[in-house]
Amino acid sequence: MLPISKPDIRLEDIEAVTKVLLSGNLVQGQQVEELESAFSRLHNVPFAVAVSNGTAALHLSLLALGVAEGDEVIVTAYSFIASANAIVLSGAKPVFCDVAPDSYNMDAGLLKTLISPRTKAIIVVHEFGIPAEMQDIMSISEMFGIPIIEDAACALGSSYGGRLLGSFGNLSCFSFHPRKLITSGEGGLILVSNEEQRNFLQSMRNHGLDLESQNRKYIHAGFNYRMSDISASLLLNQLSRLDSILIGRQRIAERYFAEIVNPGIKLPTVKSESVCNWQTFPVRFENKLKRDKFVSHANSLGISAILPAQNIPSEPFYSLSSNEEVACVNAEKLWEEAVALPMFELMTDYDVRQVIEACNDF
Ligand SMILES: *Cc1c(COP(=O)(O)O)cnc(C)c1O
């Protein structure tokens, strides 16, 4: 079966991990520091804090903004469930913003109407690595004085207006799950410009330790959200190959755009000011029935095709716990009609052709 994605772990990556294993320093140490400075240099953001996964990154970012019970945080309805779960973990209430029609991302026009006196933050997801409408969203953030957390879990290497995603938000979160562009199995990272918030994040990932004091003092009830040096060493080499990873994915996306000619299959659109890393290549069908038929058709040809994200407000936890009717019509349609095609650098020309033929024969 041709998978949806497969990490490209090379001998040099394994050798880097072996070195760490033999060094005896396995937890957060020099490798984590190197990863943090590489991320902060790449994005031109002053600080980076590596953590145990992308959900931990979102959770700590919310806490760094002081989000707590009684607050509201606006988040995209169509995303991986973690984008909303992190808000619940912080004690606040998620307010779901529908996606724009024919888009996989937050409707910036609708966003404005969801802001209330309780709104403490906005989580902007760049779903599948496709850049959200950052110009409109940033001007709303400035107009209302509401901070932005970028959920850039899928978006390493994508850019908007020539600027890398993850460099717009007050805080920005990345994930290193195997479905993302670079991976350590589990892992996450936060980019942040405010030094006080950076200090808070560093303390909170390490049980609330006071990093200023000479003798160990704990000033918060923190977590163990640390990243290990094993994970960081695995990521550093992959990060240095980011350009070639992006080119590899671009090459496949270009073939999909040029050669999938089935009028029943709607290809994703990316605005001219945006560059997408193609973490996921989503396509859309006229209705759920056709989408489901395509999934069986692809599977019967040995090709994986998966439902790539949720309409979060329809998931049982959210629909059953909310007293209000949350209708995110566009997100619901995406949930019914979208599917992800295989997309990873290691795909051969033959693999790509198989996927294209499966689409065109449908
Ligand atoms: C993967 C993902 C996350 C969660 O990251 P983990 O590392 O799996 O915790 C959050 N948001 C989005 C949009 C994601 O795709």
Short mmCIF file of C-alpha atoms and ligand atoms in Angstrom, two decimals:
data_model
loop_
_atom_site.label_atom_id
_atom_site.label_comp_id
_atom_site.label_asym_id
_atom_site.label_seq_id
_atom_site.Cartn_x
_atom_site.Cartn_y
_atom_site.Cartn_z
CA MET A 1 0.00 0.00 0.00
CA LEU A 2 1.36 3.42 -0.95
CA PRO A 3 1.17 5.41 2.31
CA ILE A 4 -0.05 8.99 2.71
CA SER A 5 3.35 10.01 4.00
CA LYS A 6 6.64 8.51 5.11
CA PRO A 7 9.49 10.24 6.94
CA ASP A 8 12.85 10.43 5.17
CA ILE A 9 15.26 9.42 7.95
CA ARG A 10 18.81 9.01 6.67
CA LEU A 11 21.96 7.32 7.92
CA GLU A 12 23.43 10.70 8.92
CA ASP A 13 20.37 11.33 11.12
CA ILE A 14 20.78 7.96 12.80
CA GLU A 15 24.49 8.63 13.33
CA ALA A 16 23.64 11.92 15.04
CA VAL A 17 21.28 10.07 17.37
CA THR A 18 23.92 7.39 18.07
CA LYS A 19 26.38 10.11 19.09
CA VAL A 20 23.90 11.48 21.60
CA LEU A 21 23.13 8.02 22.96
CA LEU A 22 26.84 7.34 23.50
CA SER A 23 27.40 10.76 25.10
CA GLY A 24 25.20 9.88 28.07
CA ASN A 25 23.36 13.25 27.95
CA LEU A 26 19.92 12.23 26.84
CA VAL A 27 17.49 14.84 28.19
CA GLN A 28 17.21 18.49 27.22
CA GLY A 29 20.73 19.77 26.65
CA GLN A 30 23.06 21.07 23.95
CA GLN A 31 21.20 19.48 21.02
CA VAL A 32 17.95 21.10 22.11
CA GLU A 33 19.71 24.48 22.38
CA GLU A 34 21.12 24.07 18.88
CA LEU A 35 17.71 23.22 17.51
CA GLU A 36 16.21 26.27 19.20
CA SER A 37 18.80 28.66 17.80
CA ALA A 38 18.49 27.13 14.32
CA PHE A 39 14.70 27.65 14.39
CA SER A 40 14.92 31.16 15.73
CA ARG A 41 17.57 32.15 13.13
CA LEU A 42 15.58 30.59 10.26
CA HIS A 43 12.39 32.47 11.21
CA ASN A 44 14.08 35.63 12.40
CA VAL A 45 12.21 35.45 15.71
CA PRO A 46 14.27 36.20 18.87
CA PHE A 47 13.52 33.06 20.92
CA ALA A 48 12.58 29.40 20.49
CA VAL A 49 11.53 26.92 23.16
CA ALA A 50 11.50 23.22 22.24
CA VAL A 51 8.87 21.06 23.93
CA SER A 52 7.61 17.47 23.91
CA ASN A 53 4.97 17.84 21.16
CA GLY A 54 2.83 20.30 19.22
CA THR A 55 -0.10 20.09 21.63
CA ALA A 56 2.20 20.97 24.55
CA ALA A 57 3.45 23.93 22.47
CA LEU A 58 -0.13 25.20 22.02
CA HIS A 59 -1.00 24.60 25.68
CA LEU A 60 2.03 26.51 27.01
CA SER A 61 1.54 29.34 24.49
CA LEU A 62 -2.00 29.88 25.79
CA LEU A 63 -0.74 29.88 29.39
CA ALA A 64 2.02 32.35 28.45
CA LEU A 65 -0.71 34.75 27.29
CA GLY A 66 -2.49 34.33 30.62
CA VAL A 67 -5.44 32.45 29.10
CA ALA A 68 -7.54 30.87 31.87
CA GLU A 69 -11.06 29.91 32.88
CA GLY A 70 -13.64 32.49 31.82
CA ASP A 71 -11.70 33.47 28.68
CA GLU A 72 -12.57 32.73 25.09
CA VAL A 73 -10.07 31.76 22.40
CA ILE A 74 -11.07 31.81 18.74
CA VAL A 75 -9.83 28.88 16.65
CA THR A 76 -10.40 27.47 13.16
CA ALA A 77 -13.19 24.87 13.06
CA TYR A 78 -11.48 22.68 10.45
CA SER A 79 -8.21 21.42 11.89
CA PHE A 80 -6.65 18.60 13.81
CA ILE A 81 -8.51 18.32 17.13
CA ALA A 82 -5.43 19.34 19.18
CA SER A 83 -5.86 22.99 18.09
CA ALA A 84 -9.07 23.15 20.15
CA ASN A 85 -8.15 20.65 22.89
CA ALA A 86 -5.26 22.91 23.96
CA ILE A 87 -7.79 25.68 24.66
CA VAL A 88 -9.88 23.36 26.83
CA LEU A 89 -6.69 22.27 28.67
CA SER A 90 -6.00 25.92 29.50
CA GLY A 91 -9.48 26.23 31.06
CA ALA A 92 -10.81 28.61 28.40
CA LYS A 93 -13.69 28.17 25.96
CA PRO A 94 -12.97 27.57 22.27
CA VAL A 95 -15.00 29.74 19.88
CA PHE A 96 -15.01 28.16 16.43
CA CYS A 97 -14.44 30.21 13.30
CA ASP A 98 -15.66 28.56 10.10
CA VAL A 99 -13.35 28.26 7.12
CA ALA A 100 -13.85 30.52 4.10
CA PRO A 101 -15.70 28.91 1.17
CA ASP A 102 -13.25 27.16 -1.19
CA SER A 103 -10.53 27.47 1.42
CA TYR A 104 -9.10 25.16 4.05
CA ASN A 105 -8.44 28.08 6.42
CA MET A 106 -10.17 30.52 8.77
CA ASP A 107 -12.62 33.03 7.23
CA ALA A 108 -11.01 36.36 8.17
CA GLY A 109 -14.27 38.25 7.54
CA LEU A 110 -16.13 36.02 9.99
CA LEU A 111 -13.33 36.21 12.55
CA LYS A 112 -14.10 39.85 13.32
CA THR A 113 -17.71 39.05 14.22
CA LEU A 114 -16.66 36.41 16.77
CA ILE A 115 -14.58 38.76 18.92
CA SER A 116 -16.14 39.47 22.33
CA PRO A 117 -14.92 41.23 25.51
CA ARG A 118 -13.81 37.79 26.73
CA THR A 119 -11.63 37.00 23.69
CA LYS A 120 -8.11 36.55 25.01
CA ALA A 121 -6.35 35.10 21.96
CA ILE A 122 -6.80 33.84 18.40
CA ILE A 123 -5.28 30.55 17.24
CA VAL A 124 -4.65 30.76 13.51
CA VAL A 125 -4.12 27.34 11.94
CA HIS A 126 -2.28 27.03 8.62
CA GLU A 127 -4.11 23.86 7.76
CA PHE A 128 -2.09 21.39 5.64
CA GLY A 129 0.67 24.03 5.43
CA ILE A 130 -1.57 26.31 3.33
CA PRO A 131 -1.01 29.87 4.61
CA ALA A 132 -4.01 31.54 6.28
CA GLU A 133 -4.99 35.10 5.26
CA MET A 134 -2.30 36.68 7.41
CA GLN A 135 -2.69 40.26 6.21
CA ASP A 136 -6.37 40.45 7.21
CA ILE A 137 -5.86 38.42 10.37
CA MET A 138 -2.92 40.53 11.58
CA SER A 139 -4.84 43.75 11.02
CA ILE A 140 -7.81 42.38 13.02
CA SER A 141 -5.37 41.38 15.78
CA GLU A 142 -3.93 44.91 15.86
CA MET A 143 -7.31 46.64 15.63
CA PHE A 144 -8.72 44.73 18.63
CA GLY A 145 -5.42 44.27 20.50
CA ILE A 146 -5.82 40.50 20.61
CA PRO A 147 -2.67 38.34 20.44
CA ILE A 148 -2.20 35.68 17.78
CA ILE A 149 -0.94 32.15 18.27
CA GLU A 150 0.03 30.58 14.96
CA ASP A 151 -0.63 26.86 14.87
CA ALA A 152 2.14 26.21 12.36
CA ALA A 153 2.25 22.49 13.21
CA CYS A 154 1.89 21.67 9.51
CA ALA A 155 3.51 24.79 8.13
CA LEU A 156 7.30 24.58 8.47
CA GLY A 157 8.74 26.22 5.33
CA SER A 158 5.47 27.74 4.06
CA SER A 159 5.43 31.50 3.62
CA TYR A 160 3.08 34.44 3.18
CA GLY A 161 4.19 37.63 1.43
CA GLY A 162 7.76 36.36 1.42
CA ARG A 163 7.77 35.81 5.19
CA LEU A 164 7.97 32.35 6.76
CA LEU A 165 4.88 31.23 8.67
CA GLY A 166 5.60 31.12 12.37
CA SER A 167 7.13 34.61 12.22
CA PHE A 168 3.77 36.46 12.41
CA GLY A 169 2.24 35.37 15.71
CA ASN A 170 3.00 36.58 19.24
CA LEU A 171 3.75 32.90 19.72
CA SER A 172 3.97 30.20 17.05
CA CYS A 173 3.77 26.45 17.48
CA PHE A 174 5.36 23.64 15.49
CA SER A 175 4.98 19.85 15.69
CA PHE A 176 7.48 17.13 14.79
CA HIS A 177 4.99 14.28 14.56
CA PRO A 178 5.87 11.90 11.65
CA ARG A 179 3.11 13.45 9.51
CA LYS A 180 4.91 16.83 9.53
CA LEU A 181 7.83 17.98 7.35
CA ILE A 182 10.56 17.02 9.80
CA THR A 183 10.08 14.55 12.62
CA SER A 184 11.46 13.14 15.84
CA GLY A 185 8.49 10.82 16.37
CA GLU A 186 7.10 13.21 18.97
CA GLY A 187 8.27 16.80 19.39
CA GLY A 188 7.23 20.43 19.31
CA LEU A 189 8.60 23.96 19.42
CA ILE A 190 7.39 27.47 20.20
CA LEU A 191 8.74 30.66 18.60
CA VAL A 192 8.31 33.76 20.77
CA SER A 193 9.57 37.37 20.68
CA ASN A 194 8.80 38.44 24.24
CA GLU A 195 11.60 37.57 26.67
CA GLU A 196 9.35 37.34 29.73
CA GLN A 197 7.10 34.89 27.91
CA ARG A 198 10.17 32.92 26.81
CA ASN A 199 11.29 32.64 30.44
CA PHE A 200 7.82 31.52 31.48
CA LEU A 201 7.76 28.85 28.75
CA GLN A 202 11.21 27.57 29.73
CA SER A 203 10.14 27.30 33.36
CA MET A 204 6.77 25.70 32.61
CA ARG A 205 8.22 22.98 30.40
CA ASN A 206 10.51 22.02 33.28
CA HIS A 207 8.19 21.61 36.32
CA GLY A 208 8.09 25.36 37.03
CA LEU A 209 11.80 25.65 37.85
CA ASP A 210 13.07 29.20 38.42
CA LEU A 211 15.83 29.52 35.85
CA GLU A 212 17.21 32.69 37.47
CA SER A 213 17.85 31.33 40.96
CA GLN A 214 21.14 29.57 41.79
CA ASN A 215 19.59 26.97 44.10
CA ARG A 216 16.64 25.06 42.71
CA LYS A 217 13.40 26.92 43.36
CA TYR A 218 10.05 26.12 41.79
CA ILE A 219 7.89 29.14 41.07
CA HIS A 220 5.04 27.58 39.04
CA ALA A 221 3.14 24.30 39.02
CA GLY A 222 4.78 23.35 35.73
CA PHE A 223 4.80 20.31 33.47
CA ASN A 224 7.35 17.93 32.11
CA TYR A 225 7.06 19.12 28.51
CA ARG A 226 10.80 18.85 27.77
CA MET A 227 12.25 17.61 24.50
CA SER A 228 15.08 15.06 24.73
CA ASP A 229 18.49 15.59 23.13
CA ILE A 230 17.82 12.36 21.23
CA SER A 231 14.86 14.02 19.49
CA ALA A 232 16.68 17.30 18.88
CA SER A 233 19.65 15.54 17.26
CA LEU A 234 17.28 13.70 14.93
CA LEU A 235 15.67 17.01 13.92
CA LEU A 236 18.82 19.10 13.36
CA ASN A 237 19.96 17.26 10.23
CA GLN A 238 16.48 17.19 8.77
CA LEU A 239 16.16 20.93 9.34
CA SER A 240 19.38 21.50 7.42
CA ARG A 241 17.76 19.62 4.48
CA LEU A 242 14.56 21.67 4.63
CA ASP A 243 15.10 23.30 1.23
CA SER A 244 15.42 19.96 -0.52
CA ILE A 245 12.39 18.60 1.36
CA LEU A 246 10.37 21.58 0.13
CA ILE A 247 11.61 21.18 -3.45
CA GLY A 248 10.76 17.46 -3.40
CA ARG A 249 7.20 18.16 -2.32
CA GLN A 250 6.82 21.05 -4.75
CA ARG A 251 7.86 18.73 -7.58
CA ILE A 252 5.07 16.27 -6.70
CA ALA A 253 2.48 19.04 -6.21
CA GLU A 254 3.32 20.48 -9.62
CA ARG A 255 2.66 17.13 -11.26
CA TYR A 256 -0.65 16.75 -9.41
CA PHE A 257 -1.71 20.22 -10.56
CA ALA A 258 -0.65 19.60 -14.15
CA GLU A 259 -1.81 16.01 -14.60
CA ILE A 260 -4.93 15.46 -12.45
CA VAL A 261 -7.57 16.46 -14.99
CA ASN A 262 -10.71 14.83 -13.57
CA PRO A 263 -13.32 17.64 -13.38
CA GLY A 264 -14.94 15.87 -10.39
CA ILE A 265 -11.78 16.40 -8.33
CA LYS A 266 -11.16 19.89 -7.04
CA LEU A 267 -7.51 20.72 -6.45
CA PRO A 268 -6.47 23.09 -3.66
CA THR A 269 -5.80 26.74 -4.43
CA VAL A 270 -2.97 28.83 -3.04
CA LYS A 271 -3.09 32.62 -3.33
CA SER A 272 -0.34 34.40 -5.22
CA GLU A 273 1.24 35.90 -2.07
CA SER A 274 1.55 32.45 -0.50
CA VAL A 275 3.98 29.56 -0.84
CA CYS A 276 2.77 26.18 0.48
CA ASN A 277 5.05 23.41 1.80
CA TRP A 278 2.47 20.74 0.81
CA GLN A 279 2.59 19.01 4.17
CA THR A 280 -0.71 17.51 2.95
CA PHE A 281 -2.17 17.58 -0.55
CA PRO A 282 -5.94 17.80 -0.07
CA VAL A 283 -8.48 17.35 -2.85
CA ARG A 284 -12.22 17.78 -2.73
CA PHE A 285 -15.23 15.99 -4.22
CA GLU A 286 -18.78 17.13 -5.03
CA ASN A 287 -20.27 15.28 -2.08
CA LYS A 288 -19.59 12.74 0.63
CA LEU A 289 -20.77 9.79 -1.44
CA LYS A 290 -18.29 10.54 -4.24
CA ARG A 291 -15.50 11.15 -1.72
CA ASP A 292 -16.14 7.85 0.02
CA LYS A 293 -16.28 6.04 -3.33
CA PHE A 294 -12.93 7.57 -4.26
CA VAL A 295 -11.36 6.38 -1.00
CA SER A 296 -12.45 2.79 -1.77
CA HIS A 297 -11.32 3.15 -5.40
CA ALA A 298 -7.85 4.39 -4.33
CA ASN A 299 -7.53 1.74 -1.62
CA SER A 300 -8.43 -1.01 -4.07
CA LEU A 301 -5.50 0.18 -6.22
CA GLY A 302 -3.12 0.03 -3.25
CA ILE A 303 -3.16 3.79 -2.62
CA SER A 304 -3.92 5.33 0.78
CA ALA A 305 -6.39 8.19 0.86
CA ILE A 306 -7.33 9.54 4.28
CA LEU A 307 -9.63 12.14 5.81
CA PRO A 308 -7.07 14.71 6.78
CA ALA A 309 -8.75 16.88 9.46
CA GLN A 310 -11.91 17.24 11.56
CA ASN A 311 -14.79 19.63 11.72
CA ILE A 312 -13.95 20.00 15.41
CA PRO A 313 -17.31 21.38 16.67
CA SER A 314 -19.01 18.20 15.35
CA GLU A 315 -16.75 15.86 17.29
CA PRO A 316 -18.66 14.30 20.21
CA PHE A 317 -16.73 16.06 22.99
CA TYR A 318 -17.50 19.49 21.54
CA SER A 319 -20.99 18.95 20.15
CA LEU A 320 -22.19 17.24 23.35
CA SER A 321 -20.56 19.65 25.79
CA SER A 322 -21.79 22.82 24.10
CA ASN A 323 -25.25 24.25 24.81
CA GLU A 324 -25.08 26.41 21.72
CA GLU A 325 -25.66 25.39 18.14
CA VAL A 326 -22.29 25.75 16.45
CA ALA A 327 -22.85 25.67 12.72
CA CYS A 328 -19.63 25.75 10.77
CA VAL A 329 -21.18 24.87 7.43
CA ASN A 330 -18.06 25.16 5.30
CA ALA A 331 -15.96 23.13 7.73
CA GLU A 332 -18.67 20.46 7.82
CA LYS A 333 -18.64 20.26 4.01
CA LEU A 334 -14.84 19.93 3.99
CA TRP A 335 -15.10 17.16 6.55
CA GLU A 336 -17.49 15.35 4.20
CA GLU A 337 -15.83 16.09 0.87
CA ALA A 338 -12.06 16.34 1.34
CA VAL A 339 -9.39 13.69 1.18
CA ALA A 340 -5.58 13.72 1.31
CA LEU A 341 -3.52 12.16 -1.48
CA PRO A 342 -0.10 10.59 -0.83
CA MET A 343 2.58 13.28 -0.54
CA PHE A 344 6.16 12.73 0.63
CA GLU A 345 9.64 13.34 -0.79
CA LEU A 346 10.45 9.64 -1.14
CA MET A 347 7.60 9.06 -3.63
CA THR A 348 8.98 7.75 -6.92
CA ASP A 349 7.82 8.99 -10.33
CA TYR A 350 5.98 5.68 -10.60
CA ASP A 351 4.17 6.30 -7.28
CA VAL A 352 3.13 9.78 -8.43
CA ARG A 353 1.88 8.43 -11.75
CA GLN A 354 -0.15 5.74 -9.94
CA VAL A 355 -1.91 8.40 -7.86
CA ILE A 356 -2.59 10.59 -10.90
CA GLU A 357 -4.01 7.63 -12.83
CA ALA A 358 -6.20 6.63 -9.88
CA CYS A 359 -7.63 10.16 -9.89
CA ASN A 360 -8.14 10.37 -13.62
CA ASP A 361 -9.69 6.88 -13.90
CA PHE A 362 -12.25 7.65 -11.21
C1 LIG B 1 -0.20 17.76 14.29
C2 LIG B 1 -0.97 18.94 14.68
C3 LIG B 1 -1.04 19.37 16.02
C4 LIG B 1 -0.55 18.56 17.19
O1 LIG B 1 0.78 18.22 17.19
P1 LIG B 1 1.28 16.97 18.07
O2 LIG B 1 2.77 17.09 17.95
O3 LIG B 1 0.73 15.74 17.43
O4 LIG B 1 0.81 17.18 19.46
C5 LIG B 1 -1.70 20.56 16.28
N1 LIG B 1 -2.29 21.27 15.30
C6 LIG B 1 -2.25 20.89 14.02
C7 LIG B 1 -2.88 21.74 12.97
C8 LIG B 1 -1.61 19.71 13.66
O5 LIG B 1 -1.62 19.31 12.38
#
